mmCIF file of C-alpha atoms in Angstrom:
data_model
loop_
_atom_site.group_PDB
_atom_site.id
_atom_site.type_symbol
_atom_site.label_atom_id
_atom_site.label_comp_id
_atom_site.label_asym_id
_atom_site.label_seq_id
_atom_site.Cartn_x
_atom_site.Cartn_y
_atom_site.Cartn_z
ATOM 1 C CA UNK A 1 -0.337 0.119 0.262
ATOM 2 C CA UNK A 2 1.508 3.678 -0.339
ATOM 3 C CA UNK A 3 1.998 6.256 1.920
ATOM 4 C CA UNK A 4 2.231 2.726 4.226
ATOM 5 C CA UNK A 5 6.081 2.127 5.380
ATOM 6 C CA UNK A 6 7.139 0.126 8.324
ATOM 7 C CA UNK A 7 9.150 1.752 10.569
ATOM 8 C CA UNK A 8 11.940 -0.853 10.093
ATOM 9 C CA UNK A 9 13.291 -0.058 6.617
ATOM 10 C CA UNK A 10 15.997 1.520 5.781
ATOM 11 C CA UNK A 11 15.260 4.994 3.554
ATOM 12 C CA UNK A 12 17.098 6.221 0.440
ATOM 13 C CA UNK A 13 16.197 8.842 -1.045
ATOM 14 C CA UNK A 14 14.895 6.605 -3.729
ATOM 15 C CA UNK A 15 12.436 5.116 -1.689
ATOM 16 C CA UNK A 16 10.709 7.766 0.035
ATOM 17 C CA UNK A 17 10.514 9.365 -3.483
ATOM 18 C CA UNK A 18 9.092 6.515 -4.576
ATOM 19 C CA UNK A 19 6.896 5.218 -1.336
ATOM 20 C CA UNK A 20 5.753 8.819 0.151
ATOM 21 C CA UNK A 21 3.510 11.143 -1.296
ATOM 22 C CA UNK A 22 5.179 14.704 -2.300
ATOM 23 C CA UNK A 23 2.940 17.569 -1.069
ATOM 24 C CA UNK A 24 4.198 21.084 -2.393
ATOM 25 C CA UNK A 25 7.442 21.581 0.058
ATOM 26 C CA UNK A 26 7.250 17.759 1.917
ATOM 27 C CA UNK A 27 6.960 14.542 1.610
ATOM 28 C CA UNK A 28 4.366 12.302 3.728
ATOM 29 C CA UNK A 29 3.583 8.842 4.837
ATOM 30 C CA UNK A 30 2.464 6.476 7.666
ATOM 31 C CA UNK A 31 4.635 4.750 9.115
ATOM 32 C CA UNK A 32 3.616 1.623 11.882
ATOM 33 C CA UNK A 33 5.968 1.099 14.809
ATOM 34 C CA UNK A 34 4.153 -1.628 16.425
ATOM 35 C CA UNK A 35 2.513 -5.045 15.707
ATOM 36 C CA UNK A 36 -0.724 -3.731 16.089
ATOM 37 C CA UNK A 37 -0.373 -1.825 12.755
ATOM 38 C CA UNK A 38 -0.421 1.970 15.539
ATOM 39 C CA UNK A 39 1.251 4.075 12.847
ATOM 40 C CA UNK A 40 2.335 7.495 13.012
ATOM 41 C CA UNK A 41 2.376 10.405 9.831
ATOM 42 C CA UNK A 42 5.963 11.176 8.861
ATOM 43 C CA UNK A 43 6.334 14.664 7.140
ATOM 44 C CA UNK A 44 10.084 15.256 5.606
ATOM 45 C CA UNK A 45 9.261 18.811 5.210
ATOM 46 C CA UNK A 46 12.801 20.378 2.736
ATOM 47 C CA UNK A 47 13.252 23.839 1.435
ATOM 48 C CA UNK A 48 15.065 23.412 -1.846
ATOM 49 C CA UNK A 49 13.466 21.269 -4.754
ATOM 50 C CA UNK A 50 14.566 17.617 -3.039
ATOM 51 C CA UNK A 51 15.240 16.188 0.649
ATOM 52 C CA UNK A 52 18.941 16.331 1.596
ATOM 53 C CA UNK A 53 20.941 13.240 3.308
ATOM 54 C CA UNK A 54 21.029 14.142 6.264
ATOM 55 C CA UNK A 55 17.227 14.375 6.754
ATOM 56 C CA UNK A 56 17.073 10.529 5.828
ATOM 57 C CA UNK A 57 20.181 9.909 8.448
ATOM 58 C CA UNK A 58 17.752 12.041 10.683
ATOM 59 C CA UNK A 59 14.573 9.114 9.746
ATOM 60 C CA UNK A 60 16.861 5.739 10.268
ATOM 61 C CA UNK A 61 18.902 7.426 13.426
ATOM 62 C CA UNK A 62 15.652 8.051 14.906
ATOM 63 C CA UNK A 63 14.462 4.605 14.048
ATOM 64 C CA UNK A 64 17.568 2.739 15.497
ATOM 65 C CA UNK A 65 16.970 5.099 19.166
ATOM 66 C CA UNK A 66 13.512 5.687 19.009
ATOM 67 C CA UNK A 67 13.682 3.016 22.439
ATOM 68 C CA UNK A 68 15.834 5.554 24.033
ATOM 69 C CA UNK A 69 14.237 7.698 23.004
ATOM 70 C CA UNK A 70 10.756 6.786 24.082
ATOM 71 C CA UNK A 71 12.705 5.310 27.794
ATOM 72 C CA UNK A 72 13.564 9.155 27.983
ATOM 73 C CA UNK A 73 9.908 10.454 27.161
ATOM 74 C CA UNK A 74 8.294 8.578 29.449
ATOM 75 C CA UNK A 75 10.961 9.592 32.807
ATOM 76 C CA UNK A 76 9.413 13.250 31.835
ATOM 77 C CA UNK A 77 6.463 11.972 31.657
ATOM 78 C CA UNK A 78 6.141 10.321 35.057
ATOM 79 C CA UNK A 79 7.949 13.149 36.842
ATOM 80 C CA UNK A 80 5.128 15.876 35.583
ATOM 81 C CA UNK A 81 1.920 14.127 36.693
ATOM 82 C CA UNK A 82 -0.369 16.253 37.905
ATOM 83 C CA UNK A 83 -2.597 14.988 41.312
ATOM 84 C CA UNK A 84 -4.913 14.332 40.122
ATOM 85 C CA UNK A 85 -2.326 11.601 36.907
ATOM 86 C CA UNK A 86 -0.648 11.037 40.291
ATOM 87 C CA UNK A 87 -3.834 8.517 41.241
ATOM 88 C CA UNK A 88 -4.438 6.962 38.098
ATOM 89 C CA UNK A 89 0.187 6.268 38.197
ATOM 90 C CA UNK A 90 -0.003 2.731 37.748
ATOM 91 C CA UNK A 91 -1.803 3.322 35.014
ATOM 92 C CA UNK A 92 -0.113 6.007 32.861
ATOM 93 C CA UNK A 93 2.694 4.101 33.600
ATOM 94 C CA UNK A 94 1.557 0.433 32.184
ATOM 95 C CA UNK A 95 -0.131 2.309 29.170
ATOM 96 C CA UNK A 96 1.983 2.142 25.852
ATOM 97 C CA UNK A 97 3.432 6.000 24.199
ATOM 98 C CA UNK A 98 1.465 6.261 21.359
ATOM 99 C CA UNK A 99 4.149 8.155 18.647
ATOM 100 C CA UNK A 100 1.258 10.235 16.519
ATOM 101 C CA UNK A 101 3.625 12.964 14.569
ATOM 102 C CA UNK A 102 7.231 13.449 13.277
ATOM 103 C CA UNK A 103 8.325 16.016 10.877
ATOM 104 C CA UNK A 104 11.724 16.411 9.671
ATOM 105 C CA UNK A 105 13.286 20.215 9.214
ATOM 106 C CA UNK A 106 15.924 21.064 6.653
ATOM 107 C CA UNK A 107 18.528 23.245 7.648
ATOM 108 C CA UNK A 108 16.196 24.498 11.092
ATOM 109 C CA UNK A 109 19.176 26.023 13.365
ATOM 110 C CA UNK A 110 16.581 24.607 16.942
ATOM 111 C CA UNK A 111 16.398 21.661 16.078
ATOM 112 C CA UNK A 112 16.309 18.515 13.943
ATOM 113 C CA UNK A 113 13.149 16.750 14.112
ATOM 114 C CA UNK A 114 9.813 17.047 16.238
ATOM 115 C CA UNK A 115 7.872 14.177 17.893
ATOM 116 C CA UNK A 116 5.067 14.164 19.417
ATOM 117 C CA UNK A 117 3.475 12.310 20.925
ATOM 118 C CA UNK A 118 1.440 11.102 24.260
ATOM 119 C CA UNK A 119 -0.395 8.674 26.364
ATOM 120 C CA UNK A 120 -4.069 7.861 26.779
ATOM 121 C CA UNK A 121 -5.851 6.496 29.991
ATOM 122 C CA UNK A 122 -8.957 5.814 31.267
ATOM 123 C CA UNK A 123 -9.459 9.367 33.057
ATOM 124 C CA UNK A 124 -13.894 8.173 34.869
ATOM 125 C CA UNK A 125 -15.175 5.683 33.957
ATOM 126 C CA UNK A 126 -15.507 4.795 30.018
ATOM 127 C CA UNK A 127 -14.058 8.527 29.806
ATOM 128 C CA UNK A 128 -10.644 9.324 28.693
ATOM 129 C CA UNK A 129 -8.001 11.666 28.662
ATOM 130 C CA UNK A 130 -4.707 12.146 26.997
ATOM 131 C CA UNK A 131 -1.512 13.346 27.507
ATOM 132 C CA UNK A 132 0.075 15.323 24.972
ATOM 133 C CA UNK A 133 3.856 15.596 24.522
ATOM 134 C CA UNK A 134 5.830 17.508 22.806
ATOM 135 C CA UNK A 135 9.722 17.046 21.693
ATOM 136 C CA UNK A 136 12.627 19.009 19.923
ATOM 137 C CA UNK A 137 15.450 16.836 18.551
ATOM 138 C CA UNK A 138 18.825 18.480 17.368
ATOM 139 C CA UNK A 139 22.336 16.022 17.217
ATOM 140 C CA UNK A 140 20.212 13.010 17.807
ATOM 141 C CA UNK A 141 19.615 14.418 21.420
ATOM 142 C CA UNK A 142 16.261 15.644 23.092
ATOM 143 C CA UNK A 143 16.687 19.397 23.289
ATOM 144 C CA UNK A 144 13.461 20.214 24.609
ATOM 145 C CA UNK A 145 9.921 18.066 25.822
ATOM 146 C CA UNK A 146 7.506 19.280 26.383
ATOM 147 C CA UNK A 147 3.755 19.225 27.106
ATOM 148 C CA UNK A 148 1.479 20.616 25.245
ATOM 149 C CA UNK A 149 -2.388 20.669 26.301
ATOM 150 C CA UNK A 150 -3.306 20.171 22.108
ATOM 151 C CA UNK A 151 0.148 18.889 20.440
ATOM 152 C CA UNK A 152 -1.318 19.119 17.147
ATOM 153 C CA UNK A 153 -2.303 22.661 17.241
ATOM 154 C CA UNK A 154 1.124 23.744 18.694
ATOM 155 C CA UNK A 155 1.935 22.025 15.040
ATOM 156 C CA UNK A 156 -0.598 22.991 12.902
ATOM 157 C CA UNK A 157 -1.576 19.771 11.803
ATOM 158 C CA UNK A 158 -4.581 17.930 12.408
ATOM 159 C CA UNK A 159 -4.997 15.248 14.235
ATOM 160 C CA UNK A 160 -5.403 11.284 12.726
ATOM 161 C CA UNK A 161 -6.169 8.188 14.260
ATOM 162 C CA UNK A 162 -3.363 6.399 15.708
ATOM 163 C CA UNK A 163 -5.124 2.893 15.293
ATOM 164 C CA UNK A 164 -5.042 0.701 11.574
ATOM 165 C CA UNK A 165 -7.187 1.387 9.508
#
């Protein structure tokens, strides 16, 4: 299926051109990242006519170091729980972190990529609550992590479901 790739795949410029959709100044694909077919939206933005080899390396390095980033994000999330969330700490710890969106930048001085992720947990009865996290990564290291009440609005993207379709 076009526009849906596996996270474990090594990307090349040719593969991106062949399997991603090009929209103006970015390439887009859905990346499947777990056995339940959960996926995130991957945007590779470029300033010139094409993405750079540096951007391709950033995507491949992200995939290679994903678990390290996830562990650091998990630690941050647990250290910022509100009083109400602390009452649900065990449930939140046991809930898997969902990755919603990754944006790869080209020549941005502040960060190389943005990762939007979060956890959804049962708040009261059947009501669910979201904890949204926005992460900026520069040169393979997390430069900033912050909770956002609306991570989609912070990045001006329309949120898509991360369940399988």
